[in-house]
Amino acid sequence: MGTEDLVSKGYDIPPEIQGQVTVTTLDKIYNWSRERSIWPMMFGLACCAIEMIAAAASRYDIARMGMEVMRPSPRQSDLMIVSGTVTKKMIPQIVRLYNQMPEPKYVLAMGACASGGGPFKEGYTVVSGVDKFVPVDVYIPGCPPTPQALMHGFMTLMKKIEGQSIKDVSWYQKAPSTPLPIPVLGPDLMNPDQYAKIYAATHPAASEADQSESEEVQA
Ligand code: SF4
């Protein structure tokens, strides 16, 4: 709210500082400063990363959005741009990097591969979408998405940040956030969240025994 509005509402603002006073909410100023200084993590996974690099160069120039400070450390990053094919070998490292980022943090799935596996969806080495392991805030379609599409993704993320309130975001509560379970690459990729299911599938006899034991205890 500007000075004129404030004066018309009856606020007593001395004439010498009129034009320099404005009133806003804490959320608005906090989100405004956060969304204009997002620091992306500097890493790329495949061909989409070339388009990400192009977005940072002079023609598209993400410095206009305060995003040119790509950080080589997850501990200084606000945004993970998953730019490329996510392999089963790489996903444990991606989740580990995500866990090392401080809150508030955001994830942008850039391109068909990161969003759903892309042309390699059926490949035995590929994760069909990074959102199976980390929460994704914005998806960008395309193979590869152009730098303009990436910029549009950034603007979509900014809009999302604008709509957040420190009253209800999970990262502003008293309890610490829980780290995501790191997938394990063995003969195939295993998600620690699904260990019980995997155990039941690979040890049918043992799980039947466990089940009958628990039924006996209940009886
Ligand atoms: S979406 Fe296309 S351009 Fe991007 S990493 Fe996959 S194959 Fe490469």
Coordinates of N, CA and C and ligand atoms in Angstrom, one line a residue:
M1 N 0.9 -1.2 0.0 CA 0.0 0.0 0.0 C 0.9 1.2 0.0
G2 N 0.7 2.2 -0.9 CA 1.6 3.3 -1.1 C 1.1 4.5 -0.1
T3 N 1.9 5.6 -0.2 CA 1.6 6.7 0.7 C 0.2 7.3 0.5
E4 N -0.2 7.5 -0.8 CA -1.5 8.1 -1.0 C -2.6 7.3 -0.4
D5 N -2.5 6.0 -0.6 CA -3.6 5.1 0.0 C -3.6 5.2 1.5
L6 N -2.4 5.3 2.1 CA -2.3 5.3 3.6 C -2.9 6.6 4.1
V7 N -2.5 7.7 3.4 CA -3.1 9.0 3.8 C -4.6 9.0 3.7
S8 N -5.1 8.5 2.6 CA -6.5 8.5 2.4 C -7.2 7.6 3.4
K9 N -6.5 6.7 4.0 CA -7.1 5.9 5.1 C -6.9 6.5 6.4
G10 N -6.3 7.7 6.5 CA -6.3 8.4 7.8 C -5.0 8.2 8.5
Y11 N -3.9 7.6 7.9 CA -2.6 7.5 8.6 C -2.0 8.9 8.6
D12 N -1.4 9.2 9.7 CA -0.7 10.5 9.8 C 0.7 10.4 9.4
I13 N 1.0 10.7 8.1 CA 2.4 10.5 7.7 C 3.0 11.9 7.4
P14 N 4.1 12.3 8.1 CA 4.6 13.7 7.9 C 4.9 13.9 6.4
P15 N 4.7 15.1 6.0 CA 4.8 15.4 4.5 C 6.3 15.2 4.0
E16 N 7.3 15.4 4.9 CA 8.7 15.2 4.4 C 9.0 13.7 4.1
I17 N 8.3 12.8 4.6 CA 8.6 11.4 4.3 C 7.5 10.7 3.4
Q18 N 6.5 11.6 3.0 CA 5.5 11.0 2.1 C 6.1 10.6 0.8
G19 N 5.8 9.6 0.2 CA 6.4 9.1 -1.0 C 7.5 8.1 -0.7
Q20 N 7.8 8.0 0.6 CA 8.9 7.0 1.0 C 8.3 5.9 1.9
V21 N 7.0 5.9 2.1 CA 6.5 5.0 3.1 C 5.5 4.0 2.3
T22 N 5.7 2.8 2.7 CA 4.7 1.8 2.1 C 4.5 0.7 3.2
V23 N 3.3 0.1 3.1 CA 3.0 -0.9 4.1 C 2.7 -2.2 3.3
T24 N 3.3 -3.3 3.8 CA 3.1 -4.6 3.2 C 3.1 -5.7 4.2
T25 N 2.9 -6.9 3.8 CA 2.9 -8.0 4.8 C 4.3 -8.6 4.8
L26 N 4.6 -9.3 5.9 CA 5.9 -10.0 6.0 C 6.1 -11.0 4.9
D27 N 5.0 -11.8 4.7 CA 5.1 -12.8 3.6 C 5.5 -12.2 2.3
K28 N 4.9 -11.1 2.0 CA 5.1 -10.5 0.6 C 6.6 -10.1 0.5
I29 N 7.1 -9.4 1.5 CA 8.5 -8.9 1.3 C 9.5 -10.1 1.4
Y30 N 9.1 -11.0 2.2 CA 10.0 -12.2 2.4 C 10.0 -13.0 1.1
N31 N 8.8 -13.3 0.5 CA 8.8 -14.0 -0.7 C 9.4 -13.3 -1.9
W32 N 9.1 -12.0 -1.9 CA 9.7 -11.1 -3.0 C 11.2 -11.2 -3.0
S33 N 11.8 -11.1 -1.8 CA 13.3 -11.2 -1.8 C 13.8 -12.6 -2.1
R34 N 13.1 -13.6 -1.6 CA 13.5 -15.0 -1.9 C 13.4 -15.4 -3.4
E35 N 12.3 -15.0 -4.0 CA 12.1 -15.4 -5.4 C 13.0 -14.7 -6.4
R36 N 13.6 -13.6 -5.9 CA 14.5 -12.8 -6.8 C 16.0 -13.1 -6.5
S37 N 16.2 -14.1 -5.7 CA 17.6 -14.4 -5.4 C 17.8 -15.9 -5.2
I38 N 17.1 -16.7 -6.1 CA 17.2 -18.1 -6.0 C 18.6 -18.5 -6.6
W39 N 19.3 -19.3 -5.8 CA 20.6 -19.8 -6.2 C 20.5 -21.3 -6.6
P40 N 20.6 -21.5 -7.9 CA 20.5 -22.9 -8.4 C 21.8 -23.7 -8.1
M41 N 21.7 -25.0 -7.9 CA 22.9 -25.8 -7.7 C 23.5 -26.1 -9.1
M42 N 24.8 -26.1 -9.1 CA 25.5 -26.2 -10.4 C 25.8 -27.7 -10.7
F43 N 24.9 -28.3 -11.3 CA 25.1 -29.7 -11.8 C 24.2 -30.0 -12.9
G44 N 24.7 -30.9 -13.8 CA 23.8 -31.3 -15.0 C 24.0 -32.7 -15.2
L45 N 23.0 -33.4 -15.7 CA 23.0 -34.8 -15.9 C 23.2 -35.3 -17.3
A46 N 22.6 -34.6 -18.3 CA 22.7 -35.0 -19.7 C 22.5 -33.8 -20.6
C47 N 21.9 -34.1 -21.8 CA 21.9 -33.1 -22.8 C 21.1 -31.8 -22.4
C48 N 20.0 -32.0 -21.6 CA 19.3 -30.8 -21.1 C 20.2 -29.8 -20.4
A49 N 21.3 -30.3 -19.8 CA 22.2 -29.4 -19.1 C 22.8 -28.3 -20.0
I50 N 22.9 -28.7 -21.3 CA 23.5 -27.7 -22.3 C 22.5 -26.6 -22.4
E51 N 21.2 -26.9 -22.5 CA 20.2 -25.8 -22.6 C 20.2 -25.0 -21.3
M52 N 20.4 -25.6 -20.2 CA 20.5 -24.9 -18.9 C 21.7 -23.9 -18.9
I53 N 22.8 -24.4 -19.5 CA 24.0 -23.5 -19.6 C 23.7 -22.4 -20.5
A54 N 23.0 -22.7 -21.6 CA 22.6 -21.6 -22.6 C 21.8 -20.5 -21.9
A55 N 20.9 -21.0 -21.0 CA 20.0 -20.0 -20.3 C 20.8 -19.1 -19.4
A56 N 22.0 -19.6 -18.9 CA 22.8 -18.7 -18.1 C 23.7 -17.8 -18.9
A57 N 23.9 -18.1 -20.1 CA 24.8 -17.2 -21.0 C 24.1 -15.9 -21.3
S58 N 24.8 -15.1 -22.1 CA 24.4 -13.7 -22.3 C 23.1 -13.5 -23.0
R59 N 22.7 -14.4 -23.9 CA 21.5 -14.1 -24.7 C 20.2 -14.2 -23.8
Y60 N 20.1 -15.2 -22.9 CA 18.9 -15.3 -22.0 C 19.2 -14.8 -20.6
D61 N 20.4 -15.0 -20.1 CA 20.9 -14.2 -19.0 C 20.0 -14.3 -17.7
I62 N 20.1 -15.4 -17.0 CA 19.3 -15.6 -15.8 C 19.7 -14.7 -14.7
A63 N 20.8 -13.9 -14.9 CA 21.1 -12.9 -14.0 C 20.0 -11.9 -13.8
R64 N 19.2 -11.7 -14.8 CA 18.1 -10.8 -14.7 C 17.1 -11.2 -13.6
M65 N 17.1 -12.5 -13.3 CA 16.2 -13.0 -12.3 C 16.9 -13.2 -11.0
G66 N 18.2 -12.8 -10.9 CA 18.9 -12.9 -9.7 C 19.4 -14.4 -9.5
M67 N 19.5 -15.1 -10.6 CA 19.7 -16.6 -10.4 C 21.1 -17.0 -11.0
E68 N 21.9 -16.0 -11.3 CA 23.2 -16.4 -12.0 C 24.2 -17.0 -11.0
V69 N 24.0 -16.9 -9.7 CA 25.0 -17.4 -8.8 C 24.7 -18.9 -8.6
M70 N 25.1 -19.7 -9.6 CA 25.0 -21.1 -9.5 C 26.1 -21.6 -8.5
R71 N 25.6 -22.3 -7.5 CA 26.5 -22.7 -6.4 C 27.0 -24.1 -6.6
P72 N 28.3 -24.3 -6.3 CA 28.9 -25.7 -6.5 C 28.6 -26.5 -5.2
S73 N 28.0 -25.9 -4.2 CA 27.8 -26.7 -3.0 C 26.3 -26.7 -2.7
P74 N 25.7 -27.9 -2.4 CA 24.3 -28.0 -2.1 C 23.9 -27.2 -0.8
R75 N 24.9 -26.9 0.0 CA 24.6 -26.2 1.3 C 24.4 -24.7 1.0
Q76 N 24.7 -24.2 -0.2 CA 24.4 -22.8 -0.5 C 23.3 -22.7 -1.6
S77 N 22.6 -23.8 -1.9 CA 21.7 -23.8 -3.0 C 20.2 -23.8 -2.5
D78 N 19.4 -23.1 -3.3 CA 17.9 -23.1 -3.0 C 17.2 -24.0 -4.0
L79 N 17.8 -24.2 -5.2 CA 17.1 -24.8 -6.3 C 17.9 -25.9 -6.9
M80 N 17.3 -27.1 -7.0 CA 17.9 -28.2 -7.8 C 17.3 -28.3 -9.1
I81 N 18.0 -28.0 -10.2 CA 17.5 -28.2 -11.5 C 17.9 -29.6 -12.0
V82 N 17.0 -30.5 -12.1 CA 17.4 -31.9 -12.6 C 17.3 -31.8 -14.1
S83 N 18.5 -31.6 -14.7 CA 18.6 -31.3 -16.1 C 19.2 -32.5 -16.8
G84 N 18.4 -33.5 -17.1 CA 18.9 -34.7 -17.8 C 18.3 -36.0 -17.4
T85 N 18.8 -37.0 -18.0 CA 18.4 -38.4 -17.7 C 18.8 -38.8 -16.3
V86 N 17.9 -39.3 -15.5 CA 18.3 -39.8 -14.1 C 18.5 -41.3 -14.1
T87 N 19.7 -41.7 -14.0 CA 20.0 -43.1 -14.0 C 19.9 -43.7 -12.6
K88 N 19.8 -45.0 -12.5 CA 19.7 -45.7 -11.2 C 21.0 -45.5 -10.5
K89 N 22.1 -45.4 -11.2 CA 23.4 -45.2 -10.5 C 23.5 -43.8 -9.9
M90 N 22.8 -42.8 -10.5 CA 22.9 -41.4 -10.1 C 21.9 -41.0 -9.0
I91 N 20.8 -41.7 -9.0 CA 19.7 -41.2 -8.1 C 20.1 -41.2 -6.6
P92 N 21.0 -42.2 -6.1 CA 21.3 -42.0 -4.7 C 22.1 -40.7 -4.4
Q93 N 22.9 -40.3 -5.4 CA 23.7 -39.1 -5.2 C 22.7 -37.8 -5.3
I94 N 21.7 -37.9 -6.1 CA 20.8 -36.8 -6.3 C 20.0 -36.6 -4.9
V95 N 19.6 -37.7 -4.4 CA 18.8 -37.6 -3.1 C 19.7 -37.1 -2.0
R96 N 21.0 -37.6 -2.0 CA 21.9 -37.1 -1.0 C 22.1 -35.6 -1.1
L97 N 22.3 -35.2 -2.3 CA 22.5 -33.7 -2.5 C 21.3 -32.9 -2.1
Y98 N 20.1 -33.5 -2.4 CA 18.8 -32.8 -2.0 C 18.8 -32.7 -0.4
N99 N 19.1 -33.8 0.2 CA 19.1 -33.8 1.7 C 20.1 -32.7 2.3
Q100 N 21.2 -32.5 1.5 CA 22.2 -31.5 2.0 C 21.8 -30.1 1.8
M101 N 20.8 -29.9 1.0 CA 20.4 -28.5 0.7 C 19.6 -27.9 1.9
P102 N 19.8 -26.7 2.3 CA 19.0 -26.1 3.4 C 17.6 -25.8 3.0
E103 N 16.7 -25.8 3.9 CA 15.3 -25.3 3.6 C 15.3 -23.8 3.6
P104 N 14.4 -23.1 2.9 CA 13.5 -23.7 1.9 C 14.2 -24.1 0.6
K105 N 13.8 -25.2 0.0 CA 14.5 -25.7 -1.2 C 13.4 -26.1 -2.2
Y106 N 13.8 -26.1 -3.5 CA 12.9 -26.4 -4.5 C 13.5 -27.3 -5.6
V107 N 12.7 -28.0 -6.3 CA 13.2 -28.9 -7.3 C 12.5 -28.6 -8.6
L108 N 13.2 -28.5 -9.7 CA 12.7 -28.3 -11.0 C 13.1 -29.5 -11.9
A109 N 12.1 -30.2 -12.4 CA 12.4 -31.3 -13.3 C 12.5 -30.8 -14.7
M110 N 13.7 -30.7 -15.3 CA 13.8 -30.1 -16.6 C 13.8 -31.2 -17.7
G111 N 12.8 -31.2 -18.5 CA 12.8 -32.1 -19.7 C 12.1 -33.4 -19.4
A112 N 11.9 -34.1 -20.6 CA 11.1 -35.4 -20.5 C 11.8 -36.4 -19.6
C113 N 13.2 -36.5 -19.7 CA 13.9 -37.5 -18.9 C 13.6 -37.4 -17.4
A114 N 13.9 -36.1 -16.9 CA 13.8 -35.9 -15.5 C 12.3 -36.0 -15.0
S115 N 11.4 -35.6 -15.9 CA 10.0 -35.7 -15.5 C 9.4 -37.1 -15.6
G116 N 9.8 -37.9 -16.5 CA 9.2 -39.2 -16.6 C 10.0 -40.3 -17.2
G117 N 11.3 -40.1 -17.4 CA 12.1 -41.1 -18.1 C 12.4 -40.8 -19.5
G118 N 11.5 -40.0 -20.1 CA 11.8 -39.6 -21.5 C 11.9 -40.7 -22.5
P119 N 12.8 -40.6 -23.5 CA 13.0 -41.6 -24.5 C 13.6 -42.9 -23.9
F120 N 14.1 -42.8 -22.6 CA 14.7 -44.0 -22.0 C 13.9 -44.6 -21.0
K121 N 12.6 -44.3 -21.0 CA 11.7 -44.7 -19.9 C 11.7 -46.2 -19.6
E122 N 11.8 -47.0 -20.7 CA 11.8 -48.4 -20.5 C 13.2 -49.0 -20.2
G123 N 14.2 -48.1 -20.3 CA 15.6 -48.6 -20.1 C 15.8 -49.2 -18.7
Y124 N 16.6 -50.3 -18.6 CA 16.8 -50.9 -17.4 C 17.7 -50.1 -16.4
T125 N 18.4 -49.1 -17.0 CA 19.3 -48.3 -16.1 C 18.6 -47.0 -15.7
V126 N 17.4 -46.7 -16.1 CA 16.9 -45.3 -16.0 C 15.7 -45.3 -15.0
V127 N 15.7 -44.2 -14.2 CA 14.6 -44.0 -13.3 C 13.5 -43.2 -14.1
S128 N 12.3 -43.7 -14.0 CA 11.2 -43.1 -14.9 C 10.6 -41.9 -14.1
G129 N 11.4 -40.9 -13.9 CA 10.9 -39.7 -13.2 C 11.6 -39.5 -11.9
V130 N 12.2 -38.3 -11.7 CA 12.9 -38.0 -10.5 C 12.0 -37.9 -9.3
D131 N 10.7 -37.6 -9.7 CA 9.7 -37.4 -8.6 C 9.4 -38.7 -7.8
K132 N 9.9 -39.8 -8.3 CA 9.7 -41.0 -7.5 C 10.6 -41.0 -6.2
F133 N 11.6 -40.1 -6.2 CA 12.5 -40.0 -5.1 C 12.6 -38.7 -4.4
V134 N 12.4 -37.6 -5.1 CA 12.5 -36.3 -4.5 C 11.2 -35.5 -4.9
P135 N 10.7 -34.6 -4.0 CA 9.5 -33.8 -4.4 C 9.8 -32.8 -5.5
V136 N 9.0 -32.8 -6.6 CA 9.3 -31.8 -7.7 C 8.2 -30.7 -7.6
D137 N 8.7 -29.5 -7.7 CA 7.8 -28.3 -7.7 C 7.4 -27.9 -9.1
V138 N 8.2 -28.0 -10.0 CA 7.9 -27.5 -11.4 C 8.4 -28.6 -12.4
Y139 N 7.6 -28.9 -13.3 CA 8.0 -29.8 -14.4 C 8.1 -29.0 -15.7
I140 N 9.1 -29.2 -16.5 CA 9.2 -28.5 -17.8 C 9.2 -29.6 -18.9
P141 N 8.2 -29.6 -19.8 CA 8.2 -30.5 -20.8 C 9.2 -30.2 -21.9
G142 N 9.5 -31.2 -22.8 CA 10.4 -31.0 -23.9 C 11.6 -31.9 -23.9
C143 N 12.2 -32.1 -25.1 CA 13.3 -33.0 -25.2 C 14.2 -32.4 -26.3
P144 N 15.1 -31.5 -26.0 CA 15.2 -30.8 -24.7 C 14.3 -29.6 -24.6
P145 N 14.0 -29.1 -23.4 CA 13.3 -27.8 -23.3 C 14.2 -26.7 -23.8
T146 N 13.7 -25.7 -24.4 CA 14.6 -24.6 -24.8 C 14.9 -23.7 -23.6
P147 N 15.9 -22.8 -23.7 CA 16.2 -21.9 -22.6 C 15.0 -21.1 -22.2
Q148 N 14.1 -20.7 -23.2 CA 12.9 -20.0 -22.9 C 12.0 -20.8 -22.1
A149 N 11.9 -22.1 -22.3 CA 11.0 -23.0 -21.5 C 11.5 -23.0 -20.1
L150 N 12.9 -23.1 -20.0 CA 13.4 -23.1 -18.6 C 13.1 -21.8 -17.9
M151 N 13.2 -20.7 -18.6 CA 12.9 -19.4 -18.0 C 11.4 -19.4 -17.5
H152 N 10.6 -20.0 -18.4 CA 9.1 -20.1 -18.0 C 9.0 -20.9 -16.7
G153 N 9.8 -22.0 -16.7 CA 9.8 -22.8 -15.4 C 10.2 -22.0 -14.2
F154 N 11.2 -21.1 -14.4 CA 11.6 -20.3 -13.3 C 10.5 -19.3 -12.8
M155 N 9.8 -18.8 -13.8 CA 8.7 -17.8 -13.5 C 7.6 -18.6 -12.8
T156 N 7.3 -19.8 -13.2 CA 6.3 -20.6 -12.6 C 6.7 -20.9 -11.1
L157 N 8.0 -21.1 -10.9 CA 8.4 -21.4 -9.5 C 8.3 -20.1 -8.7
M158 N 8.6 -18.9 -9.3 CA 8.5 -17.7 -8.6 C 7.1 -17.4 -8.2
K159 N 6.1 -17.8 -9.1 CA 4.7 -17.6 -8.7 C 4.3 -18.5 -7.5
K160 N 4.9 -19.7 -7.5 CA 4.6 -20.6 -6.4 C 5.2 -20.1 -5.1
I161 N 6.4 -19.5 -5.2 CA 7.0 -18.9 -4.0 C 6.1 -17.8 -3.5
E162 N 5.6 -17.0 -4.4 CA 4.8 -15.8 -4.0 C 3.5 -16.2 -3.2
G163 N 3.0 -17.4 -3.5 CA 1.8 -17.9 -2.9 C 2.1 -18.6 -1.5
Q164 N 3.4 -18.7 -1.1 CA 3.6 -19.3 0.2 C 3.5 -18.4 1.4
S165 N 3.2 -19.0 2.5 CA 3.1 -18.2 3.7 C 3.9 -18.9 4.8
I166 N 4.7 -18.1 5.6 CA 5.5 -18.7 6.6 C 4.7 -19.3 7.7
K167 N 3.3 -19.0 7.7 CA 2.5 -19.6 8.7 C 2.2 -21.1 8.5
D168 N 2.3 -21.5 7.2 CA 1.9 -22.9 6.9 C 3.0 -23.7 6.2
V169 N 4.1 -23.1 5.7 CA 5.1 -23.9 5.0 C 5.8 -24.9 6.0
S170 N 6.1 -26.1 5.5 CA 6.6 -27.1 6.4 C 8.0 -26.7 7.0
W171 N 8.8 -25.9 6.2 CA 10.1 -25.6 6.6 C 10.2 -24.5 7.6
Y172 N 9.1 -23.9 8.0 CA 9.1 -22.8 9.0 C 8.5 -23.3 10.3
Q173 N 8.3 -24.5 10.4 CA 7.7 -25.0 11.7 C 8.8 -25.4 12.7
K174 N 8.4 -25.7 13.9 CA 9.5 -25.9 14.9 C 10.2 -27.2 14.7
A175 N 9.5 -28.2 14.3 CA 10.2 -29.5 14.1 C 11.1 -29.5 12.9
P176 N 12.3 -30.2 13.1 CA 13.2 -30.2 11.9 C 12.6 -31.1 10.8
S177 N 13.0 -30.8 9.6 CA 12.5 -31.6 8.5 C 13.2 -33.0 8.4
T178 N 12.5 -34.0 8.0 CA 13.1 -35.3 7.9 C 13.8 -35.5 6.6
P179 N 15.0 -36.0 6.7 CA 15.7 -36.3 5.4 C 15.1 -37.4 4.6
L180 N 15.2 -37.3 3.3 CA 14.6 -38.4 2.5 C 15.4 -39.6 2.5
P181 N 14.8 -40.8 2.5 CA 15.6 -42.0 2.4 C 16.5 -42.1 1.2
I182 N 17.7 -42.5 1.3 CA 18.6 -42.6 0.1 C 18.4 -43.9 -0.5
P183 N 18.1 -44.0 -1.8 CA 17.9 -45.3 -2.5 C 19.2 -46.0 -2.5
V184 N 19.1 -47.3 -2.6 CA 20.4 -48.1 -2.6 C 20.5 -48.8 -3.9
L185 N 21.6 -48.7 -4.5 CA 21.8 -49.4 -5.8 C 22.5 -50.7 -5.6
G186 N 21.7 -51.8 -5.7 CA 22.3 -53.2 -5.6 C 22.2 -53.8 -7.0
P187 N 21.7 -55.0 -7.0 CA 21.4 -55.6 -8.4 C 20.4 -54.7 -9.1
D188 N 19.5 -54.1 -8.4 CA 18.7 -53.1 -9.0 C 18.5 -52.0 -7.9
L189 N 17.7 -51.0 -8.3 CA 17.6 -49.8 -7.4 C 16.5 -50.2 -6.3
M190 N 16.9 -49.9 -5.0 CA 15.9 -50.2 -4.0 C 15.6 -48.9 -3.2
N191 N 14.3 -48.7 -3.0 CA 13.9 -47.6 -2.2 C 13.7 -48.0 -0.8
P192 N 14.4 -47.5 0.2 CA 14.3 -47.9 1.6 C 12.8 -47.8 2.1
D193 N 12.0 -47.0 1.5 CA 10.6 -46.9 1.9 C 9.9 -48.2 1.6
Q194 N 10.4 -49.0 0.7 CA 9.7 -50.1 0.2 C 10.4 -51.4 0.7
Y195 N 11.2 -51.4 1.7 CA 12.0 -52.6 2.1 C 11.0 -53.7 2.5
A196 N 9.9 -53.4 3.2 CA 9.0 -54.4 3.7 C 8.4 -55.1 2.5
K197 N 8.0 -54.3 1.5 CA 7.4 -54.9 0.3 C 8.4 -55.8 -0.5
I198 N 9.7 -55.3 -0.6 CA 10.7 -56.0 -1.3 C 11.0 -57.3 -0.6
Y199 N 11.0 -57.3 0.8 CA 11.3 -58.4 1.6 C 10.2 -59.5 1.4
A200 N 9.0 -59.0 1.4 CA 7.9 -59.9 1.2 C 7.9 -60.6 -0.1
A201 N 8.3 -59.8 -1.2 CA 8.4 -60.4 -2.5 C 9.5 -61.4 -2.7
T202 N 10.6 -61.1 -2.0 CA 11.8 -62.0 -2.2 C 11.9 -63.1 -1.2
H203 N 11.2 -63.0 -0.1 CA 11.2 -64.1 0.9 C 9.8 -64.5 1.2
P204 N 9.1 -65.1 0.3 CA 7.6 -65.4 0.5 C 7.4 -66.3 1.7
A205 N 8.3 -67.3 1.9 CA 8.1 -68.3 3.0 C 8.2 -67.5 4.4
A206 N 9.3 -66.7 4.5 CA 9.6 -66.0 5.7 C 8.4 -65.1 6.0
S207 N 7.9 -64.4 5.0 CA 6.8 -63.4 5.3 C 5.5 -64.1 5.7
E208 N 5.3 -65.3 5.1 CA 4.1 -66.1 5.5 C 4.2 -66.5 7.0
A209 N 5.4 -66.9 7.3 CA 5.7 -67.3 8.7 C 5.4 -66.1 9.7
D210 N 6.0 -64.9 9.2 CA 5.8 -63.7 10.0 C 4.3 -63.4 10.2
Q211 N 3.6 -63.6 9.1 CA 2.2 -63.2 9.1 C 1.4 -64.1 10.1
S212 N 1.7 -65.5 10.0 CA 0.9 -66.4 10.9 C 1.3 -66.2 12.3
E213 N 2.6 -65.8 12.6 CA 3.0 -65.5 13.9 C 2.3 -64.3 14.5
S214 N 2.1 -63.3 13.7 CA 1.4 -62.1 14.2 C -0.1 -62.4 14.4
E215 N -0.6 -63.3 13.5 CA -2.0 -63.7 13.7 C -2.2 -64.4 15.0
E216 N -1.2 -65.3 15.3 CA -1.3 -66.1 16.6 C -1.2 -65.1 17.8
V217 N -0.3 -64.1 17.7 CA -0.2 -63.1 18.8 C -1.5 -62.4 19.0
Q218 N -2.1 -62.0 17.8 CA -3.4 -61.2 17.9 C -4.5 -62.1 18.5
A219 N -4.5 -63.4 18.2 CA -5.5 -64.4 18.7 C -5.3 -64.5 20.2
Ligands
SF4_1 S1 14.9 -34.9 -22.2 FE1 15.9 -35.2 -24.2 S2 17.5 -33.6 -24.3 FE2 16.8 -33.8 -22.1 S3 18.3 -35.3 -21.2 FE3 16.5 -36.4 -22.0 S4 17.1 -37.1 -24.0 FE4 18.5 -35.4 -23.4

